[in-house]
mmCIF file of C-alpha atoms in Angstrom:
data_model
loop_
_atom_site.group_PDB
_atom_site.id
_atom_site.type_symbol
_atom_site.label_atom_id
_atom_site.label_comp_id
_atom_site.label_asym_id
_atom_site.label_seq_id
_atom_site.Cartn_x
_atom_site.Cartn_y
_atom_site.Cartn_z
ATOM 1 C CA ASN A 171 -127.505 -31.101 245.381
ATOM 2 C CA GLY A 172 -129.390 -32.608 248.287
ATOM 3 C CA SER A 173 -132.585 -31.126 246.938
ATOM 4 C CA GLY A 174 -131.975 -32.357 243.336
ATOM 5 C CA GLY A 175 -130.954 -29.994 240.649
ATOM 6 C CA LYS A 176 -129.682 -30.286 237.098
ATOM 7 C CA ARG A 177 -126.181 -31.527 238.078
ATOM 8 C CA LEU A 178 -127.208 -34.198 240.604
ATOM 9 C CA ALA A 179 -127.032 -37.110 238.142
ATOM 10 C CA TYR A 180 -123.612 -35.907 236.914
ATOM 11 C CA LYS A 181 -122.320 -35.577 240.472
ATOM 12 C CA LEU A 182 -123.498 -39.040 241.436
ATOM 13 C CA ARG A 183 -121.759 -40.538 238.376
ATOM 14 C CA TRP A 184 -118.588 -38.588 239.231
ATOM 15 C CA LEU A 185 -118.619 -39.809 242.827
ATOM 16 C CA THR A 186 -119.118 -43.391 241.666
ATOM 17 C CA ALA A 187 -116.160 -43.080 239.262
ATOM 18 C CA LEU A 188 -114.053 -41.518 242.095
ATOM 19 C CA ARG A 189 -114.898 -44.444 244.429
ATOM 20 C CA ARG A 190 -113.953 -46.993 241.678
ATOM 21 C CA SER A 191 -110.666 -45.188 240.987
ATOM 22 C CA MET A 192 -109.729 -45.078 244.672
ATOM 23 C CA THR A 193 -110.601 -48.754 245.114
ATOM 24 C CA ALA A 194 -108.503 -49.712 242.093
ATOM 25 C CA GLU A 195 -105.503 -47.806 243.532
ATOM 26 C CA ARG A 196 -105.936 -49.500 246.925
ATOM 27 C CA GLN A 197 -106.098 -52.883 245.217
ATOM 28 C CA LYS A 198 -102.650 -52.035 243.705
ATOM 29 C CA GLY A 199 -101.380 -51.677 247.274
ATOM 30 C CA LYS A 200 -101.336 -47.881 247.338
ATOM 31 C CA HIS A 201 -102.470 -45.840 250.298
ATOM 32 C CA VAL A 202 -105.254 -43.502 249.181
ATOM 33 C CA LEU A 203 -106.578 -40.581 251.171
ATOM 34 C CA LEU A 204 -109.354 -38.280 249.927
ATOM 35 C CA ALA A 205 -109.237 -34.802 251.401
ATOM 36 C CA GLY A 206 -111.115 -31.693 250.548
ATOM 37 C CA ASP A 207 -114.626 -30.305 250.221
ATOM 38 C CA LEU A 208 -116.753 -32.275 247.824
ATOM 39 C CA ASN A 209 -119.719 -29.966 248.460
ATOM 40 C CA CYS A 210 -121.956 -32.969 249.325
ATOM 41 C CA ALA A 211 -124.703 -32.543 251.894
ATOM 42 C CA VAL A 212 -127.574 -35.017 251.744
ATOM 43 C CA ALA A 213 -128.809 -34.254 255.320
ATOM 44 C CA PRO A 214 -128.242 -31.615 257.941
ATOM 45 C CA LYS A 215 -125.915 -33.993 259.790
ATOM 46 C CA ASP A 216 -123.648 -33.960 256.739
ATOM 47 C CA ARG A 217 -123.317 -30.149 256.916
ATOM 48 C CA CYS A 218 -122.241 -29.374 260.403
ATOM 49 C CA PHE A 219 -119.912 -30.500 263.142
ATOM 50 C CA LEU A 220 -122.612 -29.849 265.749
ATOM 51 C CA HIS A 221 -124.174 -33.202 264.907
ATOM 52 C CA ARG A 222 -120.966 -35.015 265.851
ATOM 53 C CA GLY A 223 -120.009 -35.503 269.449
ATOM 54 C CA LEU A 224 -116.639 -34.836 271.015
ATOM 55 C CA ASP A 225 -115.577 -36.344 274.250
ATOM 56 C CA ALA A 226 -112.916 -33.954 275.594
ATOM 57 C CA SER A 227 -111.551 -36.611 277.887
ATOM 58 C CA GLN A 228 -110.434 -38.432 274.734
ATOM 59 C CA LEU A 229 -108.226 -35.454 273.944
ATOM 60 C CA GLN A 230 -106.503 -35.791 277.265
ATOM 61 C CA LYS A 231 -105.874 -39.507 276.503
ATOM 62 C CA ALA A 232 -104.586 -38.649 273.047
ATOM 63 C CA ALA A 233 -102.101 -36.111 274.530
ATOM 64 C CA GLN A 234 -100.651 -38.949 276.644
ATOM 65 C CA LEU A 235 -99.988 -41.058 273.549
ATOM 66 C CA VAL A 236 -98.212 -38.335 271.574
ATOM 67 C CA THR A 237 -94.492 -37.966 271.872
ATOM 68 C CA ASP A 238 -94.040 -34.730 269.899
ATOM 69 C CA ALA A 239 -93.950 -31.887 272.439
ATOM 70 C CA LYS A 240 -95.676 -29.323 270.110
ATOM 71 C CA ALA A 241 -98.470 -31.753 269.213
ATOM 72 C CA LYS A 242 -98.887 -32.684 272.914
ATOM 73 C CA SER A 243 -99.198 -29.029 273.827
ATOM 74 C CA MET A 244 -101.737 -28.302 271.096
ATOM 75 C CA ILE A 245 -103.937 -31.282 272.097
ATOM 76 C CA ALA A 246 -103.778 -30.168 275.791
ATOM 77 C CA GLN A 247 -104.776 -26.648 274.767
ATOM 78 C CA ALA A 248 -107.730 -27.955 272.774
ATOM 79 C CA ALA A 249 -108.875 -30.099 275.734
ATOM 80 C CA GLU A 250 -108.657 -27.116 278.093
ATOM 81 C CA ALA A 251 -110.548 -24.812 275.710
ATOM 82 C CA TRP A 252 -113.214 -27.262 274.776
ATOM 83 C CA PRO A 253 -115.778 -26.407 277.528
ATOM 84 C CA ALA A 254 -115.859 -22.765 276.330
ATOM 85 C CA VAL A 255 -116.076 -23.823 272.714
ATOM 86 C CA ARG A 256 -118.920 -26.203 273.531
ATOM 87 C CA ASP A 257 -120.808 -23.451 275.420
ATOM 88 C CA ALA A 258 -120.381 -20.998 272.579
ATOM 89 C CA LEU A 259 -121.633 -23.549 270.060
ATOM 90 C CA ARG A 260 -124.669 -24.401 272.220
ATOM 91 C CA ASN A 261 -125.567 -20.660 272.296
ATOM 92 C CA ARG A 262 -125.044 -20.062 268.569
ATOM 93 C CA THR A 263 -127.448 -17.739 266.735
ATOM 94 C CA VAL A 264 -128.540 -17.258 263.210
ATOM 95 C CA VAL A 265 -128.323 -13.746 261.866
ATOM 96 C CA ALA A 266 -129.659 -12.207 258.617
ATOM 97 C CA CYS A 267 -127.101 -10.955 256.125
ATOM 98 C CA SER A 268 -126.935 -10.056 252.482
ATOM 99 C CA THR A 269 -124.679 -11.027 249.648
ATOM 100 C CA ALA A 270 -124.148 -9.522 246.283
ATOM 101 C CA ASN A 271 -123.313 -10.923 242.821
ATOM 102 C CA SER A 272 -119.973 -9.367 241.965
ATOM 103 C CA ARG A 273 -120.857 -9.202 238.264
ATOM 104 C CA THR A 274 -124.417 -7.942 238.333
ATOM 105 C CA GLY A 275 -124.559 -6.270 241.753
ATOM 106 C CA GLU A 276 -127.790 -8.110 242.547
ATOM 107 C CA THR A 277 -128.240 -8.568 246.287
ATOM 108 C CA PHE A 278 -129.631 -11.631 248.095
ATOM 109 C CA SER A 279 -131.010 -11.979 251.600
ATOM 110 C CA LYS A 280 -129.226 -14.838 253.389
ATOM 111 C CA PHE A 281 -128.477 -16.163 256.849
ATOM 112 C CA ARG A 282 -125.262 -17.066 258.709
ATOM 113 C CA CYS A 283 -124.725 -19.011 261.892
ATOM 114 C CA ARG A 284 -122.439 -17.404 264.434
ATOM 115 C CA ALA A 285 -121.231 -17.976 267.969
ATOM 116 C CA ILE A 286 -119.956 -15.450 270.450
ATOM 117 C CA HIS A 287 -116.488 -16.034 271.955
ATOM 118 C CA THR A 288 -117.128 -16.385 275.662
ATOM 119 C CA LYS A 289 -113.979 -14.510 276.764
ATOM 120 C CA THR A 290 -113.644 -11.698 274.147
ATOM 121 C CA GLY A 291 -117.291 -11.290 273.094
ATOM 122 C CA ASP A 292 -116.196 -11.447 269.452
ATOM 123 C CA ALA A 293 -118.625 -12.977 266.940
ATOM 124 C CA VAL A 294 -117.226 -16.064 265.164
ATOM 125 C CA GLN A 295 -118.829 -17.030 261.845
ATOM 126 C CA LEU A 296 -119.693 -20.700 261.747
ATOM 127 C CA SER A 297 -121.379 -21.040 258.394
ATOM 128 C CA PRO A 298 -121.299 -19.580 254.943
ATOM 129 C CA ALA A 299 -124.234 -17.447 253.806
ATOM 130 C CA GLU A 300 -127.207 -19.812 253.447
ATOM 131 C CA THR A 301 -130.597 -19.443 251.783
ATOM 132 C CA SER A 302 -132.591 -20.338 254.885
ATOM 133 C CA GLU A 303 -132.356 -19.990 258.663
ATOM 134 C CA SER A 304 -132.715 -23.759 259.101
ATOM 135 C CA TYR A 305 -129.806 -24.441 256.721
ATOM 136 C CA ALA A 306 -127.591 -21.878 258.502
ATOM 137 C CA SER A 307 -128.285 -23.403 261.879
ATOM 138 C CA SER A 308 -127.938 -27.079 260.905
#
């Protein structure tokens, strides 16, 4: 809805009502957590993790604070793998693809962003099928 559309006004009203409801529950002393995909993307930075920085040294510090052995191990693995992940994301590419409407069979030309796993060479899909190259890469 970042570009407008018929449902934008409805969605904005719905989000306002959601915020009010969550605020009311918090005022009652309840802990409220919103999780999920609200399908909201006003700007490219709202669409992709590539616009958010990660300092891998912070993962090492986090691992020292955790007492659960499994969690500590997972954090350490993430910190160790991060340089390869970062390099793969920096070298991501946009590829053309097609999708089809399951009811009508109509096909559409779209684009996906992918990265290549630096050790296995496998392609990893980073985005859903998008209508433009710029949207897929953002």
